[in-house]
Coordinates of C-alpha atoms in Angstrom, one line a residue:
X207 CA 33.9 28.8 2.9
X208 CA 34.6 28.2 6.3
X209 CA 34.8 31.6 7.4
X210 CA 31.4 31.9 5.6
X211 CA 29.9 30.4 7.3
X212 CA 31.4 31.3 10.7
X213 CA 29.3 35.1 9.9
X214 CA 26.5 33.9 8.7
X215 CA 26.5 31.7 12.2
X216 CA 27.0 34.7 13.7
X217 CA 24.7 36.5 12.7
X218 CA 21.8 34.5 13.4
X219 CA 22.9 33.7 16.9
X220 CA 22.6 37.4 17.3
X221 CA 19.3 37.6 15.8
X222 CA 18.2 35.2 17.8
X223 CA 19.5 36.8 20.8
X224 CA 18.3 39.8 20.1
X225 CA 14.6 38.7 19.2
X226 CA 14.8 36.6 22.8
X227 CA 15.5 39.6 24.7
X228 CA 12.8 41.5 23.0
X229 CA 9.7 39.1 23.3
X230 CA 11.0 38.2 27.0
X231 CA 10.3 41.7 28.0
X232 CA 6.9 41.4 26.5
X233 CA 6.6 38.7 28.0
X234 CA 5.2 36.4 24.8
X235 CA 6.1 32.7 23.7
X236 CA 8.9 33.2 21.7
X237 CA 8.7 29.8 19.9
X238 CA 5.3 31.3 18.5
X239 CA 7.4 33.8 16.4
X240 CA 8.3 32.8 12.5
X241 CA 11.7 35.4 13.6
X242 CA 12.9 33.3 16.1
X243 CA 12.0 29.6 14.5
X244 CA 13.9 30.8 11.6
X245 CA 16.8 31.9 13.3
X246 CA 17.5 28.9 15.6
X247 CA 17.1 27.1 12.3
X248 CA 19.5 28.8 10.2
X249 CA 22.1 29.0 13.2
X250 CA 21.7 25.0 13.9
X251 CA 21.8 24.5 9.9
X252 CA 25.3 27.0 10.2
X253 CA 26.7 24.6 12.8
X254 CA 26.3 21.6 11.5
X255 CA 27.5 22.5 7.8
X256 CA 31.0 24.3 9.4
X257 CA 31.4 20.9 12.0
X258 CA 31.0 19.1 8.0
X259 CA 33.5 21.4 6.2
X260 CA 36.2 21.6 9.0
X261 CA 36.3 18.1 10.9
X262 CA 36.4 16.5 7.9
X263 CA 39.3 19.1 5.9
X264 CA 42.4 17.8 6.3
X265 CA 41.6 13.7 6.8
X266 CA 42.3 11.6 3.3
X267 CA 39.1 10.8 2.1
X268 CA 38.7 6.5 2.7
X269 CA 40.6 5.9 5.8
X270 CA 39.9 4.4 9.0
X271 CA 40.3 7.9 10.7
X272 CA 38.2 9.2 7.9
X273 CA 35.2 7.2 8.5
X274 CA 35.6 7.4 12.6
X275 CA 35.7 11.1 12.3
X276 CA 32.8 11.3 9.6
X277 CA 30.4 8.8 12.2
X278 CA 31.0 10.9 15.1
X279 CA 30.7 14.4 12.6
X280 CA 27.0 12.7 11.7
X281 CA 26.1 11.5 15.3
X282 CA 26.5 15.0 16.4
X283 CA 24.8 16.8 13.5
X284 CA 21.3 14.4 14.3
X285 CA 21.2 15.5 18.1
X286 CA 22.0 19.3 17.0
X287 CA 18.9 18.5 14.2
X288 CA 17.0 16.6 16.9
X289 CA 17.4 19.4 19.1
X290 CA 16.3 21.6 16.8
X291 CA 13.0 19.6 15.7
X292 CA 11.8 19.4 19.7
X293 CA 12.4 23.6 20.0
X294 CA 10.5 24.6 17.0
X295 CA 8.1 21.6 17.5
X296 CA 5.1 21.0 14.5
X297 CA 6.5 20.3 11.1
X298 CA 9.8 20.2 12.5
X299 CA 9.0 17.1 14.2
X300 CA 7.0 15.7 11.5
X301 CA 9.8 15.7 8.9
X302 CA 12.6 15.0 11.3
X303 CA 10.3 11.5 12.1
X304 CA 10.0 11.2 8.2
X305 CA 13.9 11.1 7.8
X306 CA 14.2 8.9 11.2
X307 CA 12.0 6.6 9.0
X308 CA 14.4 6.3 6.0
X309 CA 16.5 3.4 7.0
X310 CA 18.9 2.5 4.7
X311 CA 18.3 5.9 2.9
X312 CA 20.7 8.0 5.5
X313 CA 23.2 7.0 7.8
X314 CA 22.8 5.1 10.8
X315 CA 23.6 7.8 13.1
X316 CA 21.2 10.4 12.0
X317 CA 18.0 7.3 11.6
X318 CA 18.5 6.4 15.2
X319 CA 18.8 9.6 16.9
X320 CA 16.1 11.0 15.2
X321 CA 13.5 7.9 15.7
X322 CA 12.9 8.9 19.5
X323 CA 10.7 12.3 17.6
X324 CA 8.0 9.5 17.8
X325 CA 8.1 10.0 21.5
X326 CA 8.6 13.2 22.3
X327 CA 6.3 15.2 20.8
X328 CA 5.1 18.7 22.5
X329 CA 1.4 18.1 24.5
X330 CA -1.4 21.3 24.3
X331 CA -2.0 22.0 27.6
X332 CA -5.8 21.6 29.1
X333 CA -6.8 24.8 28.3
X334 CA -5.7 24.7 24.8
X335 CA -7.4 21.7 24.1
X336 CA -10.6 23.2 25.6
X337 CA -10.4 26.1 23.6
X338 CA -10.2 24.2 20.0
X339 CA -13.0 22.6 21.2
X340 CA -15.0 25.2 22.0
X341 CA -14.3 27.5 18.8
X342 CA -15.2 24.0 17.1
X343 CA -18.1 22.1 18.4
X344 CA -19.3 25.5 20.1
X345 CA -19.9 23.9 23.8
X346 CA -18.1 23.2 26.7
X347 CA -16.3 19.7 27.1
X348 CA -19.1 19.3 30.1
X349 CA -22.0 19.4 27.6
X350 CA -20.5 16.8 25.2
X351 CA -18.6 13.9 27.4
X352 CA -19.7 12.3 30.4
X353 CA -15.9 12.0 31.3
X354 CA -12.7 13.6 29.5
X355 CA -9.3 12.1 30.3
X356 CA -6.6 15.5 30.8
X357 CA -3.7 12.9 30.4
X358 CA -3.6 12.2 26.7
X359 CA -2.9 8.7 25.5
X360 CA -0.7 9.9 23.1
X361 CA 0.9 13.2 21.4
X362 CA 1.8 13.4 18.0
X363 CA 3.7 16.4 16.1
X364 CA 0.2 17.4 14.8
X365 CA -2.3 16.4 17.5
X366 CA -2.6 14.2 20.4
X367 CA -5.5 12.1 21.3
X368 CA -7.3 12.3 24.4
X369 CA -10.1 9.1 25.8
X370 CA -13.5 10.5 26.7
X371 CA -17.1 8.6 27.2
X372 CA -20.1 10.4 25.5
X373 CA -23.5 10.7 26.5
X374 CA -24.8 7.3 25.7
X375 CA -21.8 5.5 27.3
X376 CA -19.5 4.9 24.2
X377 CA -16.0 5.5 24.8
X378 CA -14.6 7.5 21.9
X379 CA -10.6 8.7 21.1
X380 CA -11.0 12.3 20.3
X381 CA -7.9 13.6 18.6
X382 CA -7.4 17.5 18.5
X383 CA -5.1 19.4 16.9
X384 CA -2.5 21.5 18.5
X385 CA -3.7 24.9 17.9
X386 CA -0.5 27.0 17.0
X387 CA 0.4 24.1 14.6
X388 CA -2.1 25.0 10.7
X389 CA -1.0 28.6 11.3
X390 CA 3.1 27.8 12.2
X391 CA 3.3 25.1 8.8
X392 CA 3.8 27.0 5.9
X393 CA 6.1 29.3 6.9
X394 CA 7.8 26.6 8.8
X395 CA 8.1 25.2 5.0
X396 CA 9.6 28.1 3.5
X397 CA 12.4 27.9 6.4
X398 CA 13.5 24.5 5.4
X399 CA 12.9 25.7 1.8
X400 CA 14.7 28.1 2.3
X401 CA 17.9 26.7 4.7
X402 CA 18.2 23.3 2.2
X403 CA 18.9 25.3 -0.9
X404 CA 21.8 27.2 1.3
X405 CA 22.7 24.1 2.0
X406 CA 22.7 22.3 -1.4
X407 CA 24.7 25.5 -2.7
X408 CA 27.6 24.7 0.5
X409 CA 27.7 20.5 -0.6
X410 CA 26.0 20.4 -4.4
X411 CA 26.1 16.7 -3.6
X412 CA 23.2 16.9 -0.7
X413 CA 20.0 17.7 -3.1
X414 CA 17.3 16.4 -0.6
X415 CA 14.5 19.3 -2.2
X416 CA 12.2 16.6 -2.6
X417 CA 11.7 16.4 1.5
X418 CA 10.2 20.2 1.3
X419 CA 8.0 19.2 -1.8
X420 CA 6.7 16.0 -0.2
X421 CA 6.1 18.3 3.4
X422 CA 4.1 21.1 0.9
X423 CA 1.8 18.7 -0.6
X424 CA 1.2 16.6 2.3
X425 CA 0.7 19.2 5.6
X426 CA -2.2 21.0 4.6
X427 CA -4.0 16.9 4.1
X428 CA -2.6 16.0 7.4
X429 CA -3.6 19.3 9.1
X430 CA -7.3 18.7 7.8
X431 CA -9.0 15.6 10.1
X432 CA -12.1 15.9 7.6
X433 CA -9.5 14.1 5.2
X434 CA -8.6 11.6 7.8
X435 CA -11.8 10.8 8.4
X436 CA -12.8 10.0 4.9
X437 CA -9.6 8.2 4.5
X438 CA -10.4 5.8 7.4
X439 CA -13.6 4.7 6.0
X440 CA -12.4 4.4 2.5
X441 CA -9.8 2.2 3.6
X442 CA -13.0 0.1 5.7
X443 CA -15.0 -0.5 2.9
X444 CA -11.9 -0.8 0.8
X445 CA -10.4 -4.1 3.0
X446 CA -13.8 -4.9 4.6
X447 CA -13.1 -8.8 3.2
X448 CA -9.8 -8.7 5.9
X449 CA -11.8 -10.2 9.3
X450 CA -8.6 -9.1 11.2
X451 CA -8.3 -5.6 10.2
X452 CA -10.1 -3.5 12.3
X453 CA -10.5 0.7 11.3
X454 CA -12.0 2.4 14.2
X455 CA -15.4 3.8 13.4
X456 CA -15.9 8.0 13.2
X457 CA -18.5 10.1 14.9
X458 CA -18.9 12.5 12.3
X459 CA -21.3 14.8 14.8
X460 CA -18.5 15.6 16.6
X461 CA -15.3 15.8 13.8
X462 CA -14.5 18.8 12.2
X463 CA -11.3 20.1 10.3
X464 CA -9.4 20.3 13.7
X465 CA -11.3 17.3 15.8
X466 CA -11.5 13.2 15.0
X467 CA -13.7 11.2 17.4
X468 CA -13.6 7.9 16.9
X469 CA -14.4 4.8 18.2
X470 CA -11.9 3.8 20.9
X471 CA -9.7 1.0 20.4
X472 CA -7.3 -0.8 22.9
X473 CA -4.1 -2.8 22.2
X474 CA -0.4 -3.4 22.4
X475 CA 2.2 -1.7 19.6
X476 CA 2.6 -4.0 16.2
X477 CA 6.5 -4.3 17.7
X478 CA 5.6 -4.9 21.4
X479 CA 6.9 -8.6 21.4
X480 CA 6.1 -9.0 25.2
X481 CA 2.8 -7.6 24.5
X482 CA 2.0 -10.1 22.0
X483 CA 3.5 -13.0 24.3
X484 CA 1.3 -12.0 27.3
X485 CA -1.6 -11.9 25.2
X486 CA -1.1 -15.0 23.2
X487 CA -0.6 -13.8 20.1
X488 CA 1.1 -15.1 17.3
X489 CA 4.0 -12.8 16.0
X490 CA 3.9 -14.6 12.4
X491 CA 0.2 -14.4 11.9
X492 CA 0.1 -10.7 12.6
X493 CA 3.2 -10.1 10.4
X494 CA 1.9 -12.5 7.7
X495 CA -1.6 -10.4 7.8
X496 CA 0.5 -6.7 7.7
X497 CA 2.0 -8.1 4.7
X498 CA -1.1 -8.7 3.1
X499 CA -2.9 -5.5 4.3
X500 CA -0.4 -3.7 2.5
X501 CA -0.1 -5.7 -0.3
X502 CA -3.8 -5.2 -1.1
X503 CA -3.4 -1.4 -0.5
X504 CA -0.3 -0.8 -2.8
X505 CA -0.5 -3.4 -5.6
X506 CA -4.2 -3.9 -5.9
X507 CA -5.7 -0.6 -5.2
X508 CA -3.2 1.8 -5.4
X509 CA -4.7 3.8 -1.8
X510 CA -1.8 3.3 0.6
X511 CA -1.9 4.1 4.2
X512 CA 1.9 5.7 4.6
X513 CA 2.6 5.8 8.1
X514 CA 2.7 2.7 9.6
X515 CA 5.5 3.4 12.3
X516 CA 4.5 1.6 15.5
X517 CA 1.7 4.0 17.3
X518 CA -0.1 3.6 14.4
X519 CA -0.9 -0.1 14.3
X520 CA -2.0 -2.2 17.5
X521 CA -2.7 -5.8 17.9
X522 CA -5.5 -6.9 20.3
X523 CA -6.6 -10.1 21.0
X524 CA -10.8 -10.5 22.0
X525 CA -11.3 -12.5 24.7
X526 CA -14.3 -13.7 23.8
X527 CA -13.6 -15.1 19.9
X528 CA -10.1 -15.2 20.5
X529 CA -9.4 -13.7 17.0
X530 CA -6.0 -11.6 16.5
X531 CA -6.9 -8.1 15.3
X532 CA -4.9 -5.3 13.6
X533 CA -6.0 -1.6 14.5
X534 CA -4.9 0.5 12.3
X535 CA -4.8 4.0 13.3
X536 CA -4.1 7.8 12.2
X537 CA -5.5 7.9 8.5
X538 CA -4.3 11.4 7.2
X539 CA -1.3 10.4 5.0
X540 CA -2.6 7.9 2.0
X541 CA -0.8 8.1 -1.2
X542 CA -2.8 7.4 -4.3
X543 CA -0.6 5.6 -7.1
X544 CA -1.4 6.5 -10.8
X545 CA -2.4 3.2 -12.4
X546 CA 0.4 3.1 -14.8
X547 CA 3.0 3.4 -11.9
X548 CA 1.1 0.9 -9.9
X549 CA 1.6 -1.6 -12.6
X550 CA 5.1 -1.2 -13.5
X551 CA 6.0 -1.5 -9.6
X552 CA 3.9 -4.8 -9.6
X553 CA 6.0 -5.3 -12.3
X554 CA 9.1 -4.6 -11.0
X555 CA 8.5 -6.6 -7.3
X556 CA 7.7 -9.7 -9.8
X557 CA 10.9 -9.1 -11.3
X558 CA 12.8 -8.7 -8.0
X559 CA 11.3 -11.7 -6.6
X560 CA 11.9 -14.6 -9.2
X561 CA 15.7 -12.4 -9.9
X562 CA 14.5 -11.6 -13.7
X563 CA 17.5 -8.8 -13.8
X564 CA 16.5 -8.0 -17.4
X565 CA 13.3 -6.8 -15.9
X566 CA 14.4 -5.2 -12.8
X567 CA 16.4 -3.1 -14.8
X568 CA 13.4 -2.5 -17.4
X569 CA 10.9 -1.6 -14.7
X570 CA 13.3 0.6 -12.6
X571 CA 14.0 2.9 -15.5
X572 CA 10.3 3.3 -16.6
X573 CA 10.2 4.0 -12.9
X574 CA 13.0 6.8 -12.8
X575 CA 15.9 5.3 -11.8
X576 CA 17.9 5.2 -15.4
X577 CA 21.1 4.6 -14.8
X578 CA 20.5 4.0 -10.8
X579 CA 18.5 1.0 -11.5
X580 CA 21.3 -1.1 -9.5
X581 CA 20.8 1.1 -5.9
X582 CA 17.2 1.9 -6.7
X583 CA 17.1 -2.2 -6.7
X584 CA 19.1 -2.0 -3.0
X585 CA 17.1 0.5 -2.0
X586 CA 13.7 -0.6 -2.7
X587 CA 14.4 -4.8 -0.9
X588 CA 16.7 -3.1 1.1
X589 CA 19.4 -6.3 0.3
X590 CA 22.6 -6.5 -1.2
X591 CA 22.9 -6.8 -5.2
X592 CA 24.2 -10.3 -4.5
X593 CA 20.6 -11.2 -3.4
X594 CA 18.9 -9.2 -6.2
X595 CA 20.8 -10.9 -8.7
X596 CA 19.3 -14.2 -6.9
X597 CA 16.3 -13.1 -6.5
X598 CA 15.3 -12.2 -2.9
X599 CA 13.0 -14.9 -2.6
X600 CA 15.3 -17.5 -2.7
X601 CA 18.2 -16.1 -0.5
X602 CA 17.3 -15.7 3.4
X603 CA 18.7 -12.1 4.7
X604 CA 21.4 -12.5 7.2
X605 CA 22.9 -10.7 10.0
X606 CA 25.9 -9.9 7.7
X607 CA 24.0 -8.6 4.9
X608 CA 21.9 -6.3 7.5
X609 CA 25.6 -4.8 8.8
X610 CA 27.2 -4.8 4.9
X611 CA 24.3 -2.3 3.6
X612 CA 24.4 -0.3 6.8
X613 CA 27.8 0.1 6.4
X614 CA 28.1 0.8 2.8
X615 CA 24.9 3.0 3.0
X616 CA 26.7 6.4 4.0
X617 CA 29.3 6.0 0.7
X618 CA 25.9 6.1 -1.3
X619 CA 24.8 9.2 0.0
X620 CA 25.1 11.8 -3.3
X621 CA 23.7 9.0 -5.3
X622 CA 20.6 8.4 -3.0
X623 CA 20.2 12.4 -3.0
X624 CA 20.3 11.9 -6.6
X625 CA 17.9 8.8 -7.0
X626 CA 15.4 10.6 -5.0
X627 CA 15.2 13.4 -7.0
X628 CA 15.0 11.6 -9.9
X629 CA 12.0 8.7 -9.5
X630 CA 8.4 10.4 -9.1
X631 CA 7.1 11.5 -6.3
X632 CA 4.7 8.6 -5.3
X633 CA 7.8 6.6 -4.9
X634 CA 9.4 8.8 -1.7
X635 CA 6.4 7.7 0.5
X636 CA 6.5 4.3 -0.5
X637 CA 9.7 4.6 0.0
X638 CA 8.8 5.7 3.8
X639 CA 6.3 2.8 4.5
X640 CA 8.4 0.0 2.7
X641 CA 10.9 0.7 5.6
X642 CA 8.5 1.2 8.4
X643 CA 6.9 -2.3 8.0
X644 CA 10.9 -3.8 7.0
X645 CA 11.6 -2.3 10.6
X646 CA 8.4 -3.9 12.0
X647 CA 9.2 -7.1 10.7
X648 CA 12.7 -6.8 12.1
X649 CA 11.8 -6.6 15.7
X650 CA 9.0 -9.0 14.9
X651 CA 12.1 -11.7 13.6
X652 CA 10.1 -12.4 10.5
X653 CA 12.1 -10.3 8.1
X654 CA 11.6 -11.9 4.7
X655 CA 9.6 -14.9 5.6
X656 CA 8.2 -16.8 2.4
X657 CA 4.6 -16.0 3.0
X658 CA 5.3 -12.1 3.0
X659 CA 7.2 -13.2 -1.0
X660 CA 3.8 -14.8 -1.5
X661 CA 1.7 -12.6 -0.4
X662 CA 3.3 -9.7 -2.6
X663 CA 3.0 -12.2 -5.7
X664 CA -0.7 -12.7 -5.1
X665 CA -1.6 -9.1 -5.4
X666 CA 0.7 -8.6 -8.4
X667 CA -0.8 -11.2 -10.2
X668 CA -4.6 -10.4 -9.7
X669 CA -3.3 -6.3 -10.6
X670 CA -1.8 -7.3 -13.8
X671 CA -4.3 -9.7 -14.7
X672 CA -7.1 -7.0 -13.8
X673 CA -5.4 -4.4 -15.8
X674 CA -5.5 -6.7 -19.3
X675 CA -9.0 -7.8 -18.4
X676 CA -9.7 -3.5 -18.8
X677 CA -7.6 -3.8 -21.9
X678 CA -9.0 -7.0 -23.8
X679 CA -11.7 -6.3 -26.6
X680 CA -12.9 -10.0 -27.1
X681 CA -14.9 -12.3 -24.3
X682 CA -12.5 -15.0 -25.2
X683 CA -9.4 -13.2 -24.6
X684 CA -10.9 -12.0 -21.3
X685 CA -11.5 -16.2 -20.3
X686 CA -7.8 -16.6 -21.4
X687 CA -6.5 -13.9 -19.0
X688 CA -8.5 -14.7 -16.1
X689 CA -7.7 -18.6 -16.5
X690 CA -3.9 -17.7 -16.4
X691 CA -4.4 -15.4 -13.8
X692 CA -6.4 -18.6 -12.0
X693 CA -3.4 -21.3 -12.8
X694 CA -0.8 -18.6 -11.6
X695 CA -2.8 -18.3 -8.2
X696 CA -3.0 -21.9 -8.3
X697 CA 0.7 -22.4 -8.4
X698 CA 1.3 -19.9 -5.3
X699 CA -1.1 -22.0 -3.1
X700 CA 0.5 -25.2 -4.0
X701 CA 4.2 -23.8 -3.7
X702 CA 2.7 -22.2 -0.2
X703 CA 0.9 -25.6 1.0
X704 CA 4.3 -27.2 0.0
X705 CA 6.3 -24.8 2.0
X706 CA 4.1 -25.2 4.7
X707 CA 4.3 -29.1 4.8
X708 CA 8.2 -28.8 5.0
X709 CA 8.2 -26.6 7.9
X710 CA 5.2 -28.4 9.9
X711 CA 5.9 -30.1 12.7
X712 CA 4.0 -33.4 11.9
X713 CA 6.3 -34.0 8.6
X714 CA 9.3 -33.4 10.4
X715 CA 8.2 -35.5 13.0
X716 CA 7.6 -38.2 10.4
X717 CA 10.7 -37.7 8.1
X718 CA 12.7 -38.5 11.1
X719 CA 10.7 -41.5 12.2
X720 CA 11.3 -43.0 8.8
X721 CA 15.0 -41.9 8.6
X722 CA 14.9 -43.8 12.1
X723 CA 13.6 -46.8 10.7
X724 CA 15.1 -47.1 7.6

């Protein structure tokens, strides 16, 4: 096997020598070539499959040496994959940020390395942008913007966004789309397609196919900003009743497939604590309001924005009302949950809250798990099945219960491979966005507060309720629903006013005069 793969590494160094000698001497960008993309991806995929089959050969499986070896086998094979995602650039970078997003999914070593993609994706040069522009819009940037900042304010795998001030003074974010990228995507596709079966047929345990089916049905919505667009002010309308959730507006004159202007918006990152502290702003509130954002978007609508890693959602205070606002940005990947799968995972969250295990397990099989119901549980809270069993509202997560899944994680891995195959496909991105805003509330400190617990249960109980309401045939069994939906809310508020008296400052204040006293 070894010596396998030792020709087939071969041979695609050589290929990619070759083909590097060949365009040099035409002098033409050899990253633009589907030749030489393919073969610097089948010679990294070589590499890091022989370091896997050899370091690991001779070490009995379990030890101490084992598990050293296997870390250090695994931080290598992220940079080499890192590497490899900032030289072919595009979707490269976009699905090596998706699996830098999976905490708790893959090991620690390959999350971490691959998290910096969010800051180190390629820029267009000037006269790129300029060009898109012009085949676009059909006029010069001169005719359209007063001013055009060359410095972008940020660069994403797809597009970066530049700050420009129209004609009638509004300052506008105008994102534009690298132009190699819609052309280099699908046969970027087939490359991973292709190199993740080879690599599947090496270690039949690693059976990650569903990351090439998620990138096929998602790129061509990312790649179109029309989509975005429409996305952004469907989500508006859709959580106009949110007073600190602000969507920035879109000049549809000026937007097209490859081009999003926008209303400008200003703010610190949703995990800059120092931001928030300089400004004045409350770290709870804004984590309290996320939850309830997204709450709304999964449980109540089924229209979730899936990308919340940091870029994508500011906080801003306004000096003049001094409201708190969350911006949330880059609208292109929303998945839409079926209504029946929307209401078994309020179901299920219901269940995982109050520690119903009878219905964990009930709603994670109707969900896909089967058998996996146990790690889909993990998985999904992100906890330790001690605290399922509990019922994660009731058990505070620890430091040590943070370190115990990290650590047990990696053993996992062909079972993970194998539970993500299995559940449908709307679960992978929730999947995604459940540990984006886990890792938001991490370096916010308010990881499992009550109110998030709350929140959840809200929107859970008005989606049930809402779906027997479509169901009932009699007015009177329509009152009863919504009355038990209206004692159920009820209960929350009083268990949140409750939890709210034990933790104010006043009550403490006077619980310790009276112990004084007495």
């Amino acid at each position: 096997m070894a010596g396998r793969l030792l020709k087939v590494s071969t041979v695609a160094t050589a290929v990619f020598a070759s083909s590097g000698f060949y365009l040099h001497n035409r002098q033409l960008d050899i990253n633009d070539l589907s030749v030489i993309r393919f073969g610097r991806a089948a010679a990294t995929t070589a590499v890091i499959s022989y370091d896997y089959l050899t370091a690991l050969k001779n070490m009995e499986y379990g030890t101490e040496e084992y598990m050293a070896t296997k870390s250090k086998v695994h931080r290598r094979s992220a940079e080499r994959l890192r590497d490899l995602c900032c030289a072919n650039r595009g979707t490269f970078i976009k699905v090596g940020q998706h699996l830098g997003a999976l905490d708790y999914l893959l090991p620690e070593e390959y999350t971490s390395t691959l998290k910096v993609l969010h800051s180190r994706a390629p820029q267009s040069s000037m006269e790129e942008i300029q060009q898109v522009i012009r085949e676009d819009l059909g006029k010069e940037l001169s005719e359209l913007f007063v001013s055009f900042e060359e410095k972008p304010q940020g660069a994403a795998s797809l597009a970066q966004v530049h700050k420009a001030v129209l004609r009638d003074g509004r300052t506008v974010a105008v994102k534009v789309q690298h132009p190699k990228v819609e052309r280099q995507s699908s046969k970027d596709i087939v490359v991973m397609e292709v190199l993740l079966k080879a690599v599947h047929w090496l270690f039949p345990d690693f059976a990650f196919m569903w990351l090439v089916e998620e990138a096929k049905k998602n790129m061509p919505l990312e790649l179109d900003f029309l989509n975005e667009g429409r996305n952004a002010e469907k989500v508006a309308n859709m959580l106009a009743h949110f007073p600190f959730l602000r969507i920035p507006m879109i000049h549809w004159d000026l937007s097209t497939k490859r081009i999003l202007t926008m209303e400008f918006a200003e703010g610190g990152q949703v995990n800059d604590r120092d931001y928030m502290k300089k400004h004045g702003i409350n770290v709870n509130e804004i984590s309290e309001n996320l939850g309830k954002m997204y709450s709304e978007m999964i449980f109540v609508h089924g229209f979730v924005h899936c990308d919340p890693h940091p870029g994508n959602v500011l906080v801003h205070k306004c000096p003049q009302s001094k409201k708190t606002e969350i911006i949330l940005l880059d609208h292109g990947l929303y998945q839409v949950l079926q209504p029946d799968f929307r209401l078994d995972y309020c179901r299920l969250w219901q269940a995982l809250i109050r520690g119903d295990m009878p219905g964990v397990e009930r709603y994670s099989r109707r969900l896909g798990a089967g058998d996996l119901y146990p790690l889909f549980a993990c998985v999904l809270t992100a906890r330790s099945w001690n605290a399922v069993n509990a019922g994660i509202s009731s058990v505070p997560v620890t430091h040590s219960e943070d370190v115990e899944i990290r650590t047990n994680a990696p053993l996992y891995l062909p079972q993970i491979s194998d539970l993500l195959n299995r559940v449908p496909r709307q679960m992978l991105l929730l999947l995604k966005t459940n540990d984006l805003l886990r890792g938001i509330e991490t370096t916010l400190e308010t990881r499992a507060a009550s109110s998030s617990f709350i929140n959840m249960s809200r929107c859970c109980i008005r989606a049930v309720a809402r779906h027997k309401r479509s169901k009932a045939k009699s007015r009177r069994r329509h009152l009863q629903i919504t009355l038990a939906e209206s004692i159920s809310l009820w209960k929350l508020s009083v268990y949140e006013l409750l939890l709210w008296l034990k933790g104010s400052v006043m009550v403490n204040w006077l619980t310790a005069l009276l112990a004084f006293l007495h």
